[in-house]
Tab-separated table of C-alpha atoms and ligand atoms in Angstrom:
chain	number	residue	atom	x	y	z
P	1	MET	CA	0.000	0.000	0.000
P	2	MET	CA	2.909	2.316	-0.654
P	3	GLY	CA	2.171	5.822	-1.773
P	4	LEU	CA	-1.156	5.934	0.014
P	5	SER	CA	-1.592	8.385	2.831
P	6	LYS	CA	-2.393	7.140	6.283
P	7	ARG	CA	-5.824	8.740	5.977
P	8	THR	CA	-6.579	6.777	2.820
P	9	ILE	CA	-5.359	3.533	4.319
P	10	ASN	CA	-7.555	4.115	7.350
P	11	ARG	CA	-10.534	4.786	5.089
P	12	ILE	CA	-9.902	1.543	3.204
P	13	HIS	CA	-9.543	-0.269	6.525
P	14	GLY	CA	-12.782	1.338	7.647
P	15	ILE	CA	-14.583	-0.267	4.716
P	16	LEU	CA	-12.663	-3.557	4.867
P	17	PHE	CA	-13.343	-4.055	8.565
P	18	LYS	CA	-17.085	-3.899	7.928
P	19	LEU	CA	-16.980	-7.021	5.754
P	20	PRO	CA	-18.163	-10.377	7.192
P	21	MET	CA	-15.685	-11.981	9.609
P	22	MET	CA	-14.056	-8.577	9.989
P	23	ILE	CA	-14.094	-6.202	12.907
P	24	THR	CA	-12.974	-2.638	13.474
P	25	CYS	CA	-10.134	-1.769	15.809
P	26	ARG	CA	-12.711	-0.337	18.166
P	27	SER	CA	-14.488	-3.707	18.419
P	28	PHE	CA	-11.165	-5.493	18.534
P	29	GLU	CA	-10.409	-3.503	21.684
P	30	ASP	CA	-13.239	-5.267	23.567
P	31	PHE	CA	-11.654	-8.671	22.994
P	32	ILE	CA	-8.034	-7.846	23.757
P	33	LEU	CA	-8.167	-9.082	27.328
P	34	ALA	CA	-9.607	-12.466	26.351
P	35	TYR	CA	-7.220	-12.605	23.396
P	36	LEU	CA	-4.191	-12.025	25.636
P	37	ASP	CA	-5.466	-14.656	28.070
P	38	ASP	CA	-5.986	-16.989	25.123
P	39	LYS	CA	-9.555	-17.559	26.245
P	40	LEU	CA	-11.429	-17.072	22.969
P	41	PRO	CA	-13.375	-19.679	21.036
P	42	PRO	CA	-11.572	-20.618	17.771
P	43	ARG	CA	-13.954	-18.663	15.541
P	44	GLN	CA	-13.484	-15.426	17.456
P	45	LYS	CA	-9.760	-15.993	17.652
P	46	PHE	CA	-9.706	-16.400	13.892
P	47	VAL	CA	-11.501	-13.085	13.444
P	48	LEU	CA	-9.014	-11.312	15.697
P	49	ASP	CA	-6.011	-12.985	14.052
P	50	THR	CA	-7.290	-11.872	10.653
P	51	HIS	CA	-7.668	-8.338	11.936
P	52	LEU	CA	-4.109	-8.397	13.266
P	53	GLU	CA	-2.797	-9.608	9.887
P	54	LEU	CA	-4.314	-6.557	8.256
P	55	CYS	CA	-3.842	-3.933	10.912
P	56	PRO	CA	-0.349	-2.747	11.860
P	57	GLU	CA	-1.764	-0.353	14.473
P	58	CYS	CA	-3.437	-3.104	16.495
P	59	ARG	CA	-0.406	-5.322	15.989
P	60	ASP	CA	1.903	-2.668	17.408
P	61	TYR	CA	-0.522	-1.844	20.186
P	62	LEU	CA	-0.747	-5.477	21.231
P	63	ARG	CA	2.987	-6.006	21.057
P	64	ALA	CA	3.660	-2.957	23.238
P	65	CYS	CA	0.928	-4.130	25.597
P	66	ARG	CA	2.542	-7.551	25.984
P	67	ILE	CA	5.937	-5.997	26.632
P	68	SER	CA	4.520	-3.678	29.265
P	69	ILE	CA	2.751	-6.508	31.128
P	70	GLU	CA	5.998	-8.469	31.103
P	71	LEU	CA	7.876	-5.392	32.342
P	72	ALA	CA	5.486	-4.940	35.249
P	73	LYS	CA	5.873	-8.573	36.251
P	74	THR	CA	9.630	-8.755	35.903
P	75	SER	CA	10.326	-5.394	37.523
P	76	ALA	CA	8.449	-6.402	40.656
P	77	ARG	CA	10.418	-9.647	40.854
P	78	GLU	CA	13.757	-7.963	40.207
P	79	ALA	CA	13.077	-5.331	42.820
P	80	GLU	CA	12.261	-8.034	45.345
P	81	VAL	CA	15.494	-9.881	44.606
P	82	TYR	CA	17.932	-7.011	44.209
P	83	PHE	CA	16.433	-4.417	46.517
P	84	PRO	CA	14.720	-6.507	49.192
P	85	ILE	CA	12.901	-4.685	51.934
P	86	GLU	CA	14.680	-5.301	55.186
P	87	VAL	CA	12.377	-6.858	57.741
P	88	PRO	CA	12.581	-4.754	60.905
P	89	GLU	CA	13.441	-6.781	63.989
P	90	LYS	CA	10.610	-5.088	65.853
P	91	LEU	CA	8.144	-6.592	63.361
P	92	ILE	CA	9.480	-10.111	63.983
P	93	GLN	CA	9.306	-9.581	67.731
P	94	ALA	CA	5.778	-8.152	67.527
P	95	VAL	CA	4.604	-11.168	65.512
P	96	LEU	CA	6.207	-13.614	67.963
P	97	GLU	CA	4.803	-11.759	70.953
P	98	ALA	CA	1.274	-11.815	69.487
P	99	GLN	CA	1.625	-15.497	68.680
P	100	LYS	CA	2.664	-16.259	72.285
P	101	VAL	CA	-0.360	-14.409	73.632
P	102	GLN	CA	-2.637	-16.215	71.201
P	103	ALA	CA	-1.175	-19.628	72.043
P	104	THR	CA	-1.601	-18.972	75.772
P	105	SER	CA	-5.193	-17.840	75.419
P	106	ASN	CA	-5.947	-20.916	73.319
P	107	ARG	CA	-4.658	-23.158	76.091
P	108	ASN	CA	-6.932	-21.545	78.677
B	1	MET	CA	13.424	-15.362	50.433
B	2	THR	CA	11.991	-14.351	47.107
B	3	ILE	CA	9.028	-15.300	45.007
B	4	CYS	CA	11.425	-16.663	42.390
B	5	ASP	CA	13.553	-19.186	44.209
B	6	ASP	CA	10.859	-20.540	46.474
B	7	PRO	CA	7.628	-20.699	44.488
B	8	ASP	CA	6.394	-23.466	46.718
B	9	LEU	CA	8.050	-25.427	49.398
B	10	SER	CA	8.301	-29.031	48.337
B	11	ALA	CA	5.471	-31.177	49.656
B	12	THR	CA	7.424	-33.054	52.300
B	13	LYS	CA	9.267	-29.978	53.476
B	14	GLN	CA	5.927	-28.241	53.728
B	15	GLU	CA	4.434	-31.082	55.755
B	16	ARG	CA	7.334	-31.007	58.160
B	17	GLU	CA	7.068	-27.251	58.461
B	18	LEU	CA	3.371	-27.515	59.241
B	19	ALA	CA	3.715	-30.379	61.691
B	20	SER	CA	6.424	-28.686	63.709
B	21	LEU	CA	4.399	-25.475	63.833
B	22	GLN	CA	1.229	-27.203	64.880
B	23	ASN	CA	3.098	-29.107	67.586
B	24	LYS	CA	4.584	-25.784	68.693
B	25	GLU	CA	8.129	-27.150	68.545
B	26	HIS	CA	10.540	-24.925	70.372
B	27	GLY	CA	12.098	-22.252	68.171
B	28	ARG	CA	10.220	-23.338	65.077
B	29	THR	CA	7.770	-20.462	65.180
B	30	GLU	CA	10.561	-17.926	65.123
B	31	GLN	CA	12.295	-19.696	62.264
B	32	PHE	CA	9.000	-19.783	60.363
B	33	VAL	CA	8.349	-16.074	60.879
B	34	ARG	CA	11.868	-15.102	59.803
B	35	HIS	CA	11.640	-17.358	56.761
B	36	HIS	CA	8.392	-15.879	55.442
B	37	ALA	CA	8.353	-12.268	56.662
B	38	GLY	CA	10.500	-10.939	53.800
B	39	TRP	CA	8.390	-11.995	50.852
B	40	MET	CA	5.202	-11.187	52.738
B	41	LEU	CA	6.427	-7.668	53.364
B	42	ALA	CA	7.253	-7.317	49.660
B	43	VAL	CA	3.734	-8.420	48.681
B	44	ALA	CA	2.057	-6.086	51.184
B	45	ASN	CA	4.231	-3.208	50.058
B	46	ARG	CA	3.319	-3.757	46.409
B	47	VAL	CA	-0.352	-3.529	47.304
B	48	LEU	CA	-0.102	-0.682	49.811
B	49	ARG	CA	2.962	1.278	48.626
B	50	ASP	CA	3.650	2.247	52.192
B	51	ARG	CA	6.295	0.577	54.320
B	52	SER	CA	4.682	1.049	57.697
B	53	HIS	CA	1.207	0.011	56.543
B	54	ALA	CA	2.806	-2.999	54.880
B	55	GLU	CA	4.365	-3.986	58.209
B	56	ASP	CA	0.950	-3.771	59.849
B	57	ALA	CA	-0.515	-5.967	57.118
B	58	VAL	CA	2.206	-8.578	57.628
B	59	GLN	CA	1.645	-8.612	61.369
B	60	ASN	CA	-2.111	-9.102	60.856
B	61	ALA	CA	-1.405	-11.769	58.252
B	62	PHE	CA	0.790	-13.789	60.618
B	63	ALA	CA	-1.918	-13.572	63.269
B	64	ALA	CA	-4.429	-14.936	60.748
B	65	VAL	CA	-2.005	-17.675	59.668
B	66	PHE	CA	-1.440	-18.886	63.236
B	67	LYS	CA	-5.122	-18.669	64.046
B	68	ASN	CA	-6.164	-20.725	61.018
B	69	LEU	CA	-3.222	-23.089	60.757
B	70	ASP	CA	-5.292	-26.019	61.992
B	71	SER	CA	-7.911	-25.484	59.312
B	72	PHE	CA	-5.365	-25.128	56.483
B	73	ASN	CA	-6.490	-27.913	54.174
B	74	GLN	CA	-3.355	-28.369	52.052
B	75	LYS	CA	-5.359	-28.120	48.846
B	76	SER	CA	-2.997	-25.319	47.921
B	77	SER	CA	0.606	-25.003	48.983
B	78	LEU	CA	1.330	-23.340	52.304
B	79	LYS	CA	2.922	-20.411	50.532
B	80	THR	CA	-0.024	-19.890	48.196
B	81	TRP	CA	-2.377	-19.958	51.159
B	82	MET	CA	-0.244	-17.437	53.067
B	83	HIS	CA	0.063	-15.271	49.963
B	84	ARG	CA	-3.743	-14.933	49.754
B	85	ILE	CA	-3.879	-14.085	53.442
B	86	VAL	CA	-1.312	-11.300	53.237
B	87	VAL	CA	-2.961	-9.853	50.106
B	88	ASN	CA	-6.286	-9.823	51.929
B	89	GLU	CA	-4.855	-8.104	54.986
B	90	ALA	CA	-3.168	-5.507	52.780
B	91	LEU	CA	-6.426	-4.846	50.936
B	92	MET	CA	-8.248	-4.356	54.222
B	93	LEU	CA	-5.786	-1.645	55.228
B	94	LEU	CA	-5.918	-0.129	51.756
B	95	ARG	CA	-9.692	0.210	51.982
B	96	LYS	CA	-9.314	2.160	55.221
B	97	GLN	CA	-6.797	4.629	53.840
B	98	SER	CA	-7.891	5.112	50.249
B	99	SER	CA	-9.471	8.396	49.308
B	100	THR	CA	-12.780	8.593	47.491
B	101	CYS	CA	-11.615	10.644	44.514
B	102	GLU	CA	-9.067	9.431	42.000
B	103	ASP	CA	-7.725	10.755	38.713
B	104	SER	CA	-9.429	9.689	35.509
B	105	ILE	CA	-7.723	6.981	33.502
B	106	ASP	CA	-9.382	8.131	30.244
B	107	PRO	CA	-6.483	10.210	28.902
B	108	PHE	CA	-4.397	7.018	28.739
B	109	GLN	CA	-6.880	4.918	26.775
B	110	SER	CA	-6.747	3.848	23.118
B	111	ILE	CA	-8.105	6.318	20.605
B	112	PHE	CA	-9.886	5.646	17.307
B	113	ASP	CA	-10.752	7.714	14.260
B	114	GLU	CA	-14.208	8.183	12.721
B	115	ASN	CA	-13.879	4.796	10.941
B	116	GLY	CA	-13.201	2.960	14.170
B	117	CYS	CA	-9.520	2.620	13.220
B	118	ARG	CA	-6.952	2.710	15.980
B	119	ILE	CA	-4.761	5.770	16.127
B	120	GLU	CA	-1.351	4.606	17.271
B	121	GLU	CA	1.856	6.585	17.039
B	122	ASP	CA	4.312	4.897	14.682
B	123	TRP	CA	6.502	2.288	16.274
B	124	THR	CA	9.956	1.917	14.771
B	125	THR	CA	11.603	0.042	17.626
B	126	PHE	CA	10.405	-2.261	20.344
B	127	ARG	CA	12.935	-2.970	23.040
B	128	THR	CA	12.450	-6.278	24.813
B	129	PRO	CA	11.861	-6.398	28.578
B	130	GLU	CA	15.311	-8.001	28.954
B	131	THR	CA	17.057	-5.137	27.147
B	132	ILE	CA	15.101	-2.533	29.066
B	133	LEU	CA	15.799	-4.104	32.434
B	134	GLN	CA	19.518	-4.380	31.739
B	135	GLN	CA	19.617	-0.666	32.411
B	136	ALA	CA	20.027	0.107	36.078
B	137	GLN	CA	17.017	1.940	37.469
B	138	SER	CA	14.616	0.567	34.868
B	139	SER	CA	12.764	-1.670	37.298
B	140	ALA	CA	12.471	1.203	39.773
B	141	GLN	CA	11.112	3.406	36.976
B	142	VAL	CA	8.541	0.801	35.972
B	143	ILE	CA	7.394	0.405	39.572
B	144	GLU	CA	7.169	4.174	39.953
B	145	LEU	CA	5.024	4.391	36.793
B	146	ILE	CA	2.696	1.625	37.992
B	147	GLY	CA	2.265	3.761	41.100
B	148	ARG	CA	0.938	6.595	38.943
B	149	LEU	CA	-2.122	4.628	37.857
B	150	PRO	CA	-5.361	5.651	39.567
B	151	GLU	CA	-5.625	3.570	42.731
B	152	SER	CA	-8.539	1.268	41.879
B	153	TYR	CA	-6.905	0.391	38.544
B	154	ARG	CA	-3.438	0.039	40.022
B	155	VAL	CA	-4.632	-2.462	42.614
B	156	ILE	CA	-6.259	-4.672	39.997
B	157	LEU	CA	-3.173	-4.598	37.779
B	158	VAL	CA	-0.947	-5.489	40.721
B	159	LEU	CA	-3.190	-8.355	41.841
B	160	ARG	CA	-3.696	-9.847	38.369
B	161	ASP	CA	-0.414	-9.209	36.575
B	162	ILE	CA	2.120	-9.145	39.405
B	163	GLU	CA	0.611	-11.265	42.181
B	164	GLU	CA	-0.903	-13.503	39.493
B	165	LEU	CA	-4.290	-13.993	41.117
B	166	SER	CA	-7.171	-15.099	38.913
B	167	THR	CA	-9.976	-12.751	37.868
B	168	THR	CA	-12.337	-14.684	40.151
B	169	GLU	CA	-10.020	-14.369	43.135
B	170	VAL	CA	-9.549	-10.640	42.570
B	171	ALA	CA	-13.299	-10.103	42.217
B	172	ASP	CA	-13.894	-11.995	45.475
B	173	MET	CA	-11.228	-10.114	47.368
B	174	LEU	CA	-12.405	-6.717	46.170
B	175	GLU	CA	-16.062	-7.667	46.520
B	176	THR	CA	-16.842	-6.656	42.978
B	177	SER	CA	-17.908	-8.392	39.763
B	178	GLU	CA	-15.555	-10.276	37.462
B	179	ALA	CA	-16.746	-8.063	34.608
B	180	ASN	CA	-15.632	-5.001	36.522
B	181	VAL	CA	-12.234	-6.564	37.196
B	182	ARG	CA	-11.835	-7.321	33.485
B	183	VAL	CA	-12.775	-3.821	32.342
B	184	LYS	CA	-10.484	-2.202	34.881
B	185	LEU	CA	-7.599	-4.551	34.131
B	186	HIS	CA	-7.843	-3.760	30.433
B	187	ARG	CA	-7.879	-0.015	31.104
B	188	ALA	CA	-5.025	-0.313	33.571
B	189	ARG	CA	-2.922	-2.249	31.066
B	190	SER	CA	-3.678	0.283	28.329
B	191	ALA	CA	-2.669	3.132	30.594
B	192	LEU	CA	0.498	1.378	31.736
B	193	LYS	CA	1.459	0.670	28.132
B	194	LYS	CA	1.087	4.389	27.428
B	195	LEU	CA	3.205	5.333	30.439
B	196	LEU	CA	5.897	2.784	29.538
B	197	GLU	CA	6.032	3.721	25.848
B	198	PRO	CA	9.160	5.876	26.137
B	199	LEU	CA	10.993	3.011	27.850
B	200	ILE	CA	9.816	0.472	25.277
B	201	ARG	CA	10.702	2.727	22.356
B	202	GLY	CA	14.130	3.298	23.835
B	203	GLY	CA	14.087	7.000	24.503
B	204	ALA	CA	14.717	8.549	27.862
B	205	LEU	CA	11.700	9.027	30.080
L	1	LIG	ZN1	-6.866	-2.589	14.200
C-alpha cells in the first residue's frame, strides 16, 4: 500500500473491517483481554487474528501491551530480589509476641 | 526469600514445616516467621505502597495464619495460602486509607478515528523487557510508573499481573464483579502501556 496516505489507508480499513468476519479496531479492543489470556473460542480468535494480519496499528498496540505486562511482572520480581525490603526486627518480635499471647489464650 | 527461588516449598518440606508449627516445637515459630516475613512484606508493600502500613498488614497476616493453621487444608501449597492471606490483609488496610476521589484513567486509553480505526503513534523500535531491564534503574522506573495509575486500577493490575491472582479471586477479594475486574484490568494495562512507551521505544523518560 505504498504511496497511500495514512488517511486513505484508514478509510480503506474502515470499509474492509465492515466485511463479514471482519471487525474494526474499536471492536477489537473489547476482545483484547480475552485474546491475551488466550480464552477465545476458535472462531473469534480467527476473526481477531485476521484483523491483526491486516492492521499494523493493532499489531503494534498489542505487542507494546505484551511488553509492558511483562515489564510490570519482571520489575516487581527484580526489585524483590535485588532491593529486598529489610524486615525490621521489631516486626518479627511483635509477631512472635502476638503469637505467644494467642497460644496462651488458646490453652486456657 | 523471594518469590522466584521458592515458588512453593516441596510437599514433604511443607508437611514437616506444618507439623512442627502445629506441635509448637521450640524455636520453630521464630524460624517460620523469619523465613516468610521478607516476601510477605514485599507483597504487602506492592499492594499498599507504604512501608509502615505494609508492616501492619504482615503482622495481621501472621496472626491470621497462626489462628487458622489447623484449618489449612493443604489443597494449595502453604505459601499460596499465606500469599492470599497477606494480600487480603493488605487490601483491608488499603480500603481504610484510600481516598474517594481518583484521577481519571481516560487520557491514557486507546483512541480511534471516525472509521473505528486505531490511532497509534508509529513504532519503529520495540525494546524487549530483557534489554530494558539491563539498564540500572529501569525496574524502579517501571514500579514508579505503575504507582501513577489511579488507585482502583493500580490495585487490579498489581493483583492480576504481578501477584498472578485469577480474575475470580480478585473479584472476590475486592467484593466486585468479574466483569468489573476485566474492564479495569484492560484499562489499567492500556494506561500502563502508554506510560511505559518511552521506555519500550528506547528513549529517555
Ligand atoms: Zn486494528
